[in-house]
Backbone as JSON Lines, residues from 0, in Angstrom:
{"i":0,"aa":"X","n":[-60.95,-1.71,-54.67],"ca":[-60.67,-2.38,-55.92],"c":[-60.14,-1.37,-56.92]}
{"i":1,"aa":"X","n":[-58.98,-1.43,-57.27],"ca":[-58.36,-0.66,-58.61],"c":[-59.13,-1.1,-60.01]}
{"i":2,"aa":"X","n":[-59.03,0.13,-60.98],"ca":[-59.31,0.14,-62.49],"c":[-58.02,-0.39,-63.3]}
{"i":3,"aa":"X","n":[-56.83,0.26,-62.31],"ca":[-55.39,-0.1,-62.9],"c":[-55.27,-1.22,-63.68]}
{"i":4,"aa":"X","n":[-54.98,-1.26,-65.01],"ca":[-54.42,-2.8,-65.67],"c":[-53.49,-3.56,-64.92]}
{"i":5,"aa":"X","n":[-52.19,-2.9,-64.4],"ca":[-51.26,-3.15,-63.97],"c":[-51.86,-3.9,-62.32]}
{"i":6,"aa":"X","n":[-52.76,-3.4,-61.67],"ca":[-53.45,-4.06,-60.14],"c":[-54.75,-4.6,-60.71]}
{"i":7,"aa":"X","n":[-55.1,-4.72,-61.52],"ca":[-56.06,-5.57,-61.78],"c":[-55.86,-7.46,-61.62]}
{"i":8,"aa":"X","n":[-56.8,-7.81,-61.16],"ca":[-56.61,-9.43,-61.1],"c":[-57.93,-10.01,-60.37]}
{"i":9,"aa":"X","n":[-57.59,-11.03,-60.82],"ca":[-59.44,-11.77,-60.7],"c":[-58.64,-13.14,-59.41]}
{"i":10,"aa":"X","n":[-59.36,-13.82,-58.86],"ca":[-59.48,-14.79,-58.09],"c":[-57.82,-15.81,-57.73]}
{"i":11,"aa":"X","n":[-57.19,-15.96,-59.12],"ca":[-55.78,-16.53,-59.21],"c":[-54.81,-15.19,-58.74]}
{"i":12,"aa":"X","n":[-55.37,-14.25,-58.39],"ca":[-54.57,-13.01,-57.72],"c":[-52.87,-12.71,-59.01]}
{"i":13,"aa":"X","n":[-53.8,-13.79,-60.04],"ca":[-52.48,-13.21,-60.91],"c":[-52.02,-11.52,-62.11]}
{"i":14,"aa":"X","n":[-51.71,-10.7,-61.94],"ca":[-51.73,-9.39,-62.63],"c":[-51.51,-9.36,-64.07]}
{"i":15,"aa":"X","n":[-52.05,-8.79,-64.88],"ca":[-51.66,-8.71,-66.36],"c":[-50.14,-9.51,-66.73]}
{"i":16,"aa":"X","n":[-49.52,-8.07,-66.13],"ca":[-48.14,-8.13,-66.35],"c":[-47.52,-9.84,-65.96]}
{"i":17,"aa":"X","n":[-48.11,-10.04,-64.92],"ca":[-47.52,-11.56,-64.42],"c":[-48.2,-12.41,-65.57]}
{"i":18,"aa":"X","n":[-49.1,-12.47,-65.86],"ca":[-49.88,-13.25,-67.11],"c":[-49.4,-13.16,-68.24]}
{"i":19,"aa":"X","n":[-48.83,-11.87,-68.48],"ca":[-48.46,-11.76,-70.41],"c":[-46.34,-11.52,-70.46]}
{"i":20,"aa":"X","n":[-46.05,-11.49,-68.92],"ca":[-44.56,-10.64,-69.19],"c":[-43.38,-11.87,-69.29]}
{"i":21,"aa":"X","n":[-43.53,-13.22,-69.93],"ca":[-42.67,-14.28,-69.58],"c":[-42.0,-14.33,-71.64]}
{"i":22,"aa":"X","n":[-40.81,-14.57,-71.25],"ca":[-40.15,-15.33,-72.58],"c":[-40.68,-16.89,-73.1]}
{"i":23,"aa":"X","n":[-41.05,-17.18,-72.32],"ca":[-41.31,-18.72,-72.59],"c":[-42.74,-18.6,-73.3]}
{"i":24,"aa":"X","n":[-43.47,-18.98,-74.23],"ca":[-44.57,-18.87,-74.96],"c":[-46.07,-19.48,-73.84]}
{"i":25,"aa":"X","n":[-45.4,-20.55,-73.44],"ca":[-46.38,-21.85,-72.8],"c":[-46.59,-21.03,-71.65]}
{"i":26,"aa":"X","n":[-46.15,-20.4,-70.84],"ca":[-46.74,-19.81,-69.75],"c":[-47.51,-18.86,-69.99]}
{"i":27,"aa":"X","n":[-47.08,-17.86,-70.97],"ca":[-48.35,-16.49,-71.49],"c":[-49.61,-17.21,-72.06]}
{"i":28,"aa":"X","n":[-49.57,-18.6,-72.96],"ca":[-51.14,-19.53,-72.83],"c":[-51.28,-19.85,-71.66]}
{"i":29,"aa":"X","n":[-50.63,-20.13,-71.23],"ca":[-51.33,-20.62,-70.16],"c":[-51.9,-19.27,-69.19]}
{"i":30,"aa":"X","n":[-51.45,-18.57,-68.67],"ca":[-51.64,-16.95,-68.22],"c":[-52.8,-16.51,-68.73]}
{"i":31,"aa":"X","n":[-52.75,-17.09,-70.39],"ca":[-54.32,-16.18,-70.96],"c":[-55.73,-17.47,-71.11]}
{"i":32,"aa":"X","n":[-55.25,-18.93,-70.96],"ca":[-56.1,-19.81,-70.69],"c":[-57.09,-19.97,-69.16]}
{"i":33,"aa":"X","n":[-55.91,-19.38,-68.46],"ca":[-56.83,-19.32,-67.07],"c":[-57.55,-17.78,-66.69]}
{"i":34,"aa":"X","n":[-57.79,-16.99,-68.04],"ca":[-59.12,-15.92,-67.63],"c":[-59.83,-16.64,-67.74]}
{"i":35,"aa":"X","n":[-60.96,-15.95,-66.43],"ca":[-62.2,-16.59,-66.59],"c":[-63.15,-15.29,-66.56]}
{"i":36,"aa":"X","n":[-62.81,-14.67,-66.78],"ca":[-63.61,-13.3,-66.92],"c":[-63.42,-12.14,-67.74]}
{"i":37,"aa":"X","n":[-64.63,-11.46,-68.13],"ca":[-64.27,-10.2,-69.51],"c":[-63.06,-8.95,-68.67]}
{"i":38,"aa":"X","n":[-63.54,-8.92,-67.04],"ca":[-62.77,-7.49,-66.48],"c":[-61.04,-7.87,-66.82]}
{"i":39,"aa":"X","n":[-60.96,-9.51,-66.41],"ca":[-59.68,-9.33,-66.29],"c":[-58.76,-9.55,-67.8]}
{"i":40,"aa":"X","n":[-59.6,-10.02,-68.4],"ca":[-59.26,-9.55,-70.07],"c":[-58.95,-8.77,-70.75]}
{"i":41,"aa":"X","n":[-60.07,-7.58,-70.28],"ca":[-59.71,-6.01,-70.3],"c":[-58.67,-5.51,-70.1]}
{"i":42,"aa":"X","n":[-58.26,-5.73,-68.44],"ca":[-56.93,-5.24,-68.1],"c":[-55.89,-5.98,-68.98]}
{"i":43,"aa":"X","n":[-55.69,-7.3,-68.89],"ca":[-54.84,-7.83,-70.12],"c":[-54.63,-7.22,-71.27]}
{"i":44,"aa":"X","n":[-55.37,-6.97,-72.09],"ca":[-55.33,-6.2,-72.91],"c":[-55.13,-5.05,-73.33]}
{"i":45,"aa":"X","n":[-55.38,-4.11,-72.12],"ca":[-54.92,-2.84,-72.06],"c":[-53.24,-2.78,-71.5]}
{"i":46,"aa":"X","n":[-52.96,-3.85,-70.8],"ca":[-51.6,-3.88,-70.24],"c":[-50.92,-3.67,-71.76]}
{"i":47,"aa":"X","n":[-51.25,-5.29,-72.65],"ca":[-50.34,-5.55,-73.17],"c":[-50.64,-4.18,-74.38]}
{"i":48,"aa":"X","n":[-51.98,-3.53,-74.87],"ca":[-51.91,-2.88,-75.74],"c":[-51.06,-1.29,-75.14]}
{"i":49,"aa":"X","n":[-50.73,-1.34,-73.64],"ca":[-49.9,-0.42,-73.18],"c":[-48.09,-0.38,-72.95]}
{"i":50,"aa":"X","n":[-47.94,-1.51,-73.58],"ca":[-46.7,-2.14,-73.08],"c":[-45.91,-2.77,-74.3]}
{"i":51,"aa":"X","n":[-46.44,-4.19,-74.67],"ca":[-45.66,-4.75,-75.49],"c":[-46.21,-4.67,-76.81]}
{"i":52,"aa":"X","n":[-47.76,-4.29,-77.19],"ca":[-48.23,-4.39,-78.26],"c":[-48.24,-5.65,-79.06]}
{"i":53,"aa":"X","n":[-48.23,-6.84,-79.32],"ca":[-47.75,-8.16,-79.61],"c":[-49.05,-8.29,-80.14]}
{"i":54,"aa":"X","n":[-48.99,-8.01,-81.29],"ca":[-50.47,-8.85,-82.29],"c":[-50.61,-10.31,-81.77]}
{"i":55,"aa":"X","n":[-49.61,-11.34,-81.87],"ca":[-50.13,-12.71,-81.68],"c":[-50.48,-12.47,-80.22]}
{"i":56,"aa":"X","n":[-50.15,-12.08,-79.13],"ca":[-50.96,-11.92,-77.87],"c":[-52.14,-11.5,-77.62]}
{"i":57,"aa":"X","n":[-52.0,-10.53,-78.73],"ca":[-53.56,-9.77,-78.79],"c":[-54.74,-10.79,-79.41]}
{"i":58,"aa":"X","n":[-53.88,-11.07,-80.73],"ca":[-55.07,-12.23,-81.01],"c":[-55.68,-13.66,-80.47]}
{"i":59,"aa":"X","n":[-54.37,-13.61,-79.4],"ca":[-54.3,-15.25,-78.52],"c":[-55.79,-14.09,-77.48]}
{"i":60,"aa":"X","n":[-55.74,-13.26,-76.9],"ca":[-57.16,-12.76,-76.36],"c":[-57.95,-12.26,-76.46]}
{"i":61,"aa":"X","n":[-58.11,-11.84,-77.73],"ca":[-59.25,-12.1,-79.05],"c":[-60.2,-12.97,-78.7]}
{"i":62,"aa":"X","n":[-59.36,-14.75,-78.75],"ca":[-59.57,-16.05,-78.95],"c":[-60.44,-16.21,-77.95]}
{"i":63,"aa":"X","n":[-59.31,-15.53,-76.4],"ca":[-60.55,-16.12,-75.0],"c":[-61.34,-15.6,-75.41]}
{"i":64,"aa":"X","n":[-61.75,-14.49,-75.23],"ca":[-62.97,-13.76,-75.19],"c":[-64.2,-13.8,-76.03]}
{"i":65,"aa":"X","n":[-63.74,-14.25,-77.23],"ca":[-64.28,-15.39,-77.73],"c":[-65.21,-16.48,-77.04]}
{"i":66,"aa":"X","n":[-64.12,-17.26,-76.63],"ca":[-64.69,-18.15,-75.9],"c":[-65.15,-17.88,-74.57]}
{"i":67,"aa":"X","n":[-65.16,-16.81,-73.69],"ca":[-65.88,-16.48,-72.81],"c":[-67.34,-16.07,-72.94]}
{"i":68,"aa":"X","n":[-67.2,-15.53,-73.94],"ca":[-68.82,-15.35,-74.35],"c":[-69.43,-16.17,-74.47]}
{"i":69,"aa":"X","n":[-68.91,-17.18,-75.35],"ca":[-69.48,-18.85,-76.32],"c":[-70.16,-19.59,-74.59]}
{"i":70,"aa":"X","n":[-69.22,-19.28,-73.55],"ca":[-69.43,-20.05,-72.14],"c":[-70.79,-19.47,-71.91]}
{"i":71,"aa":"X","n":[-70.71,-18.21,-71.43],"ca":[-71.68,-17.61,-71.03],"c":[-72.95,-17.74,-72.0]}
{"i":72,"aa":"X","n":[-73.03,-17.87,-73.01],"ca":[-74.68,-17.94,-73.57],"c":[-75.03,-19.4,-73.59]}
């Protein structure tokens, strides 16, 4: 199992980059609606805070994580 942001991926075998790297808006929600976990959030986040930097992306996974917690308790 990699630490890599870039090989990181949870169960949808989908990678940061495949999750956050599209022009179209509706697919990067959707990309960041189907985490279901803090690891692969992480890597998301480190991708994009390594890459594109995009405040509204950042804050769109802010939001999950957010709500991943809210799940979990």
């Amino acid at each position: 199992m990699s630490n890599s942001a870039d090989q990181s991926t949870e169960s949808s075998g989908l990678t940061p980059q495949q999750r956050l790297e599209s022009s179209n808006t509706r697919l990067v929600d959707a990309g960041i609606a189907t985490i279901k976990d803090m690891e692969t959030l992480r890597a998301c986040v480190a991708y994009e805070n390594a890459n594109q930097r995009r405040v509204l992306i950042l804050h769109r996974l802010k939001r999950r994580a957010d709500e991943i917690r809210a799940e979990v308790e």
